[in-house]
Short mmCIF file of C-alpha atoms in Angstrom, two decimals:
data_model
loop_
_atom_site.label_atom_id
_atom_site.label_comp_id
_atom_site.label_asym_id
_atom_site.label_seq_id
_atom_site.Cartn_x
_atom_site.Cartn_y
_atom_site.Cartn_z
CA MET A 12 -13.33 16.87 92.96
CA ASN A 13 -15.79 15.72 89.96
CA ARG A 14 -15.14 12.66 88.13
CA ALA A 15 -14.10 14.52 84.74
CA LEU A 16 -11.27 16.23 86.78
CA ARG A 17 -10.08 12.90 88.54
CA ILE A 18 -10.19 11.36 85.22
CA GLY A 19 -7.98 14.17 83.61
CA LEU A 20 -5.72 14.41 86.45
CA THR A 21 -4.97 10.63 86.17
CA ALA A 22 -4.09 10.67 82.34
CA TRP A 23 -1.76 13.77 82.85
CA LEU A 24 0.03 11.68 85.51
CA VAL A 25 0.20 8.61 83.53
CA ALA A 26 1.53 10.82 79.99
CA VAL A 27 4.24 12.12 82.61
CA LEU A 28 5.27 8.96 83.85
CA ALA A 29 5.54 7.68 80.23
CA VAL A 30 7.50 10.44 79.21
CA SER A 31 9.96 10.14 81.92
CA ALA A 32 10.68 6.45 81.41
CA VAL A 33 11.37 7.08 77.80
CA ALA A 34 13.63 9.75 78.62
CA GLY A 35 15.62 7.88 80.89
CA GLN A 36 15.95 4.76 78.63
CA SER A 37 16.97 7.30 75.59
CA SER A 38 19.61 9.33 77.83
CA GLU A 39 23.29 8.59 77.45
CA PRO A 40 24.92 6.93 80.11
CA ARG A 41 27.20 9.40 82.34
CA GLY A 42 30.68 8.87 84.00
CA PRO A 43 31.97 5.26 84.21
CA SER A 44 28.78 3.66 82.51
CA ALA A 45 29.57 5.68 79.50
CA ALA A 46 32.47 3.58 78.75
CA VAL A 47 30.74 0.50 79.36
CA ALA A 48 27.83 0.81 77.10
CA THR A 49 30.19 2.11 74.38
CA SER A 50 33.04 -0.44 74.75
CA ALA A 51 31.63 -3.58 76.24
CA VAL A 52 29.34 -6.37 74.16
CA PRO A 53 25.96 -6.97 75.64
CA ASP A 54 25.23 -10.40 76.80
CA THR A 55 21.89 -12.26 75.86
CA PHE A 56 20.19 -10.26 79.07
CA GLY A 57 21.11 -6.74 77.43
CA ARG A 58 23.76 -6.23 80.35
CA THR A 59 26.87 -5.20 79.73
CA ALA A 60 30.20 -5.05 81.55
CA LEU A 61 33.79 -3.77 81.24
CA LEU A 62 36.57 -6.14 82.39
CA GLU A 63 40.04 -4.97 83.52
CA PRO A 64 42.93 -6.25 81.35
CA VAL A 65 44.59 -9.43 82.93
CA VAL A 66 48.43 -9.95 82.97
CA ARG A 67 50.52 -13.14 84.06
CA SER A 68 53.98 -11.82 83.59
CA ALA A 69 54.43 -10.12 86.67
CA THR A 70 53.40 -12.71 88.97
CA ARG A 71 52.98 -15.77 86.76
CA THR A 72 49.44 -15.94 87.71
CA GLU A 73 46.35 -14.33 86.39
CA ARG A 74 46.18 -10.68 87.93
CA PRO A 75 44.01 -7.60 87.25
CA LEU A 76 46.07 -4.82 85.71
CA SER A 77 45.11 -2.49 88.44
CA ARG A 78 46.33 -4.56 91.26
CA LEU A 79 49.90 -5.56 90.26
CA PRO A 80 52.77 -4.01 92.70
CA LEU A 81 55.19 -3.64 89.82
CA PRO A 82 54.62 -0.93 86.72
CA VAL A 83 53.07 -3.26 84.03
CA ILE A 84 52.69 -1.79 80.18
CA LEU A 85 50.05 -3.92 77.93
CA ILE A 86 50.42 -3.23 74.11
CA PRO A 87 47.51 -4.94 72.68
CA GLU A 88 47.28 -6.31 69.07
CA ALA A 89 45.13 -3.26 67.97
CA GLN A 90 47.71 -0.83 68.96
CA ILE A 91 50.66 -2.89 67.32
CA ARG A 92 48.64 -2.54 64.26
CA GLN A 93 48.31 1.06 64.50
CA MET A 94 52.14 1.58 64.84
CA GLY A 95 52.48 0.23 61.38
CA SER A 96 55.62 -1.59 62.74
CA MET A 97 57.05 -4.91 61.03
CA ARG A 98 59.49 -6.10 63.31
CA LEU A 99 59.58 -6.61 67.33
CA GLY A 100 62.27 -4.23 67.56
CA GLU A 101 60.27 -1.31 66.31
CA VAL A 102 57.52 -2.17 68.53
CA LEU A 103 59.40 -2.08 71.62
CA GLY A 104 61.23 1.04 70.55
CA GLU A 105 57.80 2.88 70.77
CA ILE A 106 57.34 1.87 74.10
CA PRO A 107 58.03 4.83 77.11
CA GLY A 108 60.61 4.32 79.23
CA VAL A 109 62.07 1.51 77.10
CA ALA A 110 65.74 2.25 75.43
CA LEU A 111 66.46 0.60 72.39
CA VAL A 112 70.16 -0.07 72.39
CA GLN A 113 72.17 -1.21 69.09
CA ASN A 114 75.41 -2.48 68.65
CA GLN A 115 77.25 -4.97 66.21
CA PHE A 116 75.75 -7.99 67.78
CA GLY A 117 71.95 -7.07 67.64
CA GLN A 118 69.50 -4.70 69.60
CA GLY A 119 69.03 -4.93 73.33
CA LEU A 120 66.44 -3.27 75.55
CA GLN A 121 67.47 -1.03 78.45
CA LEU A 122 65.03 -0.61 81.23
CA GLN A 123 65.53 1.10 84.74
CA GLY A 124 69.04 2.38 83.48
CA PHE A 125 70.31 -1.50 83.73
CA ASP A 126 72.32 -2.84 80.80
CA PRO A 127 70.39 -4.67 78.20
CA ALA A 128 71.77 -7.91 79.35
CA TYR A 129 69.57 -7.63 82.56
CA THR A 130 66.07 -7.16 80.49
CA LEU A 131 64.65 -10.77 79.66
CA ILE A 132 62.64 -11.26 76.73
CA LEU A 133 59.97 -14.11 76.82
CA VAL A 134 57.91 -15.59 73.80
CA ASP A 135 54.98 -16.98 75.35
CA GLY A 136 56.71 -17.34 78.59
CA GLU A 137 59.92 -19.01 77.45
CA PRO A 138 62.87 -17.09 76.97
CA LEU A 139 64.09 -15.96 73.35
CA VAL A 140 67.32 -17.76 72.56
CA GLY A 141 70.46 -16.34 70.79
CA ARG A 142 71.69 -13.33 73.13
CA THR A 143 75.25 -12.20 72.20
CA ALA A 144 77.23 -9.65 74.31
CA GLY A 145 73.84 -8.99 76.16
CA VAL A 146 71.61 -8.29 73.04
CA LEU A 147 69.48 -9.91 70.71
CA GLN A 148 68.52 -9.73 67.06
CA LEU A 149 65.05 -8.61 67.72
CA SER A 150 64.90 -7.65 64.08
CA ARG A 151 64.26 -11.21 63.12
CA LEU A 152 61.07 -11.44 64.68
CA SER A 153 57.92 -10.60 62.99
CA VAL A 154 54.72 -8.93 64.59
CA HIS A 155 52.42 -11.09 62.42
CA ASP A 156 51.41 -13.60 65.03
CA ILE A 157 51.36 -11.32 67.91
CA ALA A 158 48.54 -10.88 70.29
CA ARG A 159 49.89 -8.68 73.04
CA ILE A 160 53.02 -7.68 74.50
CA GLU A 161 53.44 -7.20 78.48
CA VAL A 162 56.36 -5.15 79.68
CA VAL A 163 56.89 -5.40 83.55
CA LYS A 164 59.53 -2.91 84.75
CA GLY A 165 61.37 -3.46 87.78
CA PRO A 166 63.42 -6.62 89.44
CA SER A 167 61.64 -9.77 88.55
CA SER A 168 64.47 -12.19 89.28
CA SER A 169 62.68 -13.97 92.40
CA LEU A 170 60.33 -15.22 89.29
CA PHE A 171 62.57 -15.26 86.36
CA GLY A 172 66.29 -15.46 87.23
CA SER A 173 69.25 -13.04 87.08
CA GLU A 174 68.57 -12.18 83.71
CA ALA A 175 65.17 -10.30 84.85
CA LEU A 176 67.01 -7.86 87.21
CA ALA A 177 65.76 -4.94 85.10
CA GLY A 178 62.59 -6.16 83.80
CA VAL A 179 60.72 -8.36 81.77
CA VAL A 180 59.12 -8.47 78.18
CA ASN A 181 56.66 -11.12 77.63
CA VAL A 182 55.51 -11.62 73.81
CA ILE A 183 52.32 -13.40 73.73
CA THR A 184 51.16 -14.89 70.21
CA ARG A 185 47.49 -15.17 69.20
CA PRO A 186 46.18 -18.80 70.42
CA VAL A 187 45.40 -21.53 67.96
CA THR A 188 41.47 -22.48 67.66
CA ALA A 189 40.72 -23.56 63.99
CA PRO A 190 41.27 -27.04 63.02
CA LEU A 191 43.58 -25.86 60.12
CA SER A 192 44.48 -22.17 58.90
CA LEU A 193 46.82 -20.98 56.22
CA GLY A 194 48.02 -17.11 55.84
CA ALA A 195 50.16 -15.10 53.97
CA ARG A 196 50.86 -11.58 54.32
CA ASP A 197 53.30 -9.23 52.37
CA ARG A 198 54.40 -5.79 52.95
CA MET A 199 56.40 -3.48 50.98
CA GLY A 200 58.13 -0.05 51.44
CA SER A 201 60.72 2.27 50.25
CA SER A 202 64.33 1.19 49.35
CA ALA A 203 62.98 -2.17 48.19
CA THR A 204 62.04 -3.24 51.65
CA SER A 205 59.87 -6.35 51.81
CA ASP A 206 58.44 -8.42 54.61
CA LEU A 207 56.63 -11.61 53.50
CA THR A 208 55.16 -14.19 55.91
CA LEU A 209 53.65 -17.17 55.49
CA ASP A 210 52.22 -19.14 58.43
CA ALA A 211 50.25 -22.46 58.90
CA ALA A 212 48.31 -23.56 62.12
CA GLY A 213 45.81 -26.22 63.41
CA ARG A 214 44.44 -27.53 66.42
CA GLN A 215 43.01 -30.78 67.22
CA GLY A 216 41.65 -31.25 70.79
CA ARG A 217 44.29 -30.31 73.40
CA LEU A 218 47.08 -30.50 70.64
CA TRP A 219 47.92 -27.47 68.49
CA GLY A 220 51.13 -26.32 66.23
CA ARG A 221 52.05 -23.28 64.21
CA VAL A 222 54.86 -22.84 61.87
CA LEU A 223 55.83 -19.38 60.57
CA VAL A 224 58.20 -18.39 57.88
CA ASN A 225 59.38 -14.91 57.29
CA ARG A 226 61.61 -13.04 54.76
CA PHE A 227 62.68 -9.61 55.59
CA ALA A 228 64.68 -7.86 52.59
CA SER A 229 65.64 -4.59 51.77
CA GLY A 230 67.76 -2.76 49.12
CA GLY A 231 69.49 -0.34 51.39
CA TYR A 232 70.26 3.14 50.89
CA ASP A 233 73.14 5.77 50.47
CA LEU A 234 72.84 9.27 52.15
CA GLN A 235 76.19 10.29 51.01
CA PRO A 236 76.46 9.60 46.84
CA ALA A 237 79.89 11.36 47.11
CA VAL A 238 81.12 8.62 49.60
CA ALA A 239 81.86 5.36 48.20
CA GLY A 240 79.84 2.40 49.26
CA PRO A 241 76.24 2.78 50.50
CA THR A 242 75.08 4.17 53.88
CA ILE A 243 73.13 0.94 54.59
CA GLY A 244 73.68 -2.06 52.16
CA SER A 245 71.16 -4.47 50.93
CA ASN A 246 70.36 -7.50 53.22
CA GLN A 247 68.08 -10.52 53.57
CA ALA A 248 66.82 -12.32 56.93
CA TYR A 249 64.80 -15.53 56.94
CA THR A 250 63.35 -16.56 60.12
CA LEU A 251 61.47 -19.92 60.91
CA GLN A 252 59.37 -19.88 64.23
CA THR A 253 57.42 -22.89 65.46
CA ASN A 254 55.20 -23.48 68.55
#
């Protein structure tokens, strides 16, 4: 083989390898790696990784969602915003397998066919007080500062007591990281509905605090004008939440 032919073959081989390398870098990843490339944020070395959701309501310790022995539903903040709901009861009513029970004392959650009195509702791991006849007034809680909601279906009495015989709903609020933050939010709808929220939060070292004031008002509506009195009368509700 003469020298010119060897040089030509070598140049052709180098060109083929270069084209293959560029094509391999520009081709879209397949299978699970595609989700990693589109949803994960690369680090300083350009590598990406997709982490499993971590919950603690089912075992009181941080565990990956896929390794829990009980069925757990995780509702992140982005999904809550997509729902367009303003109150906690509206969000919980959209969860598959969760029945929202309404009576004269408030709203309750029915899980696994049990009475609402056996569904424990927590806010940052602490029981939500004010239960009457087995139900709570979930409409008094705004979704303004909720980071995610963890719903554990199945008996959890060994961890949370007799009120968790049907399941546990843990509402986790957003962490406070800024030294001082002030916020205001107002949403308006039909029937003179208004949802106004004012919040202030701050952090100094390991100490932090948050105060949230909410006013929820509705002008009511009348579905049967021929009948005396409105179908739903006007109402106002004020809520003060402190952490």
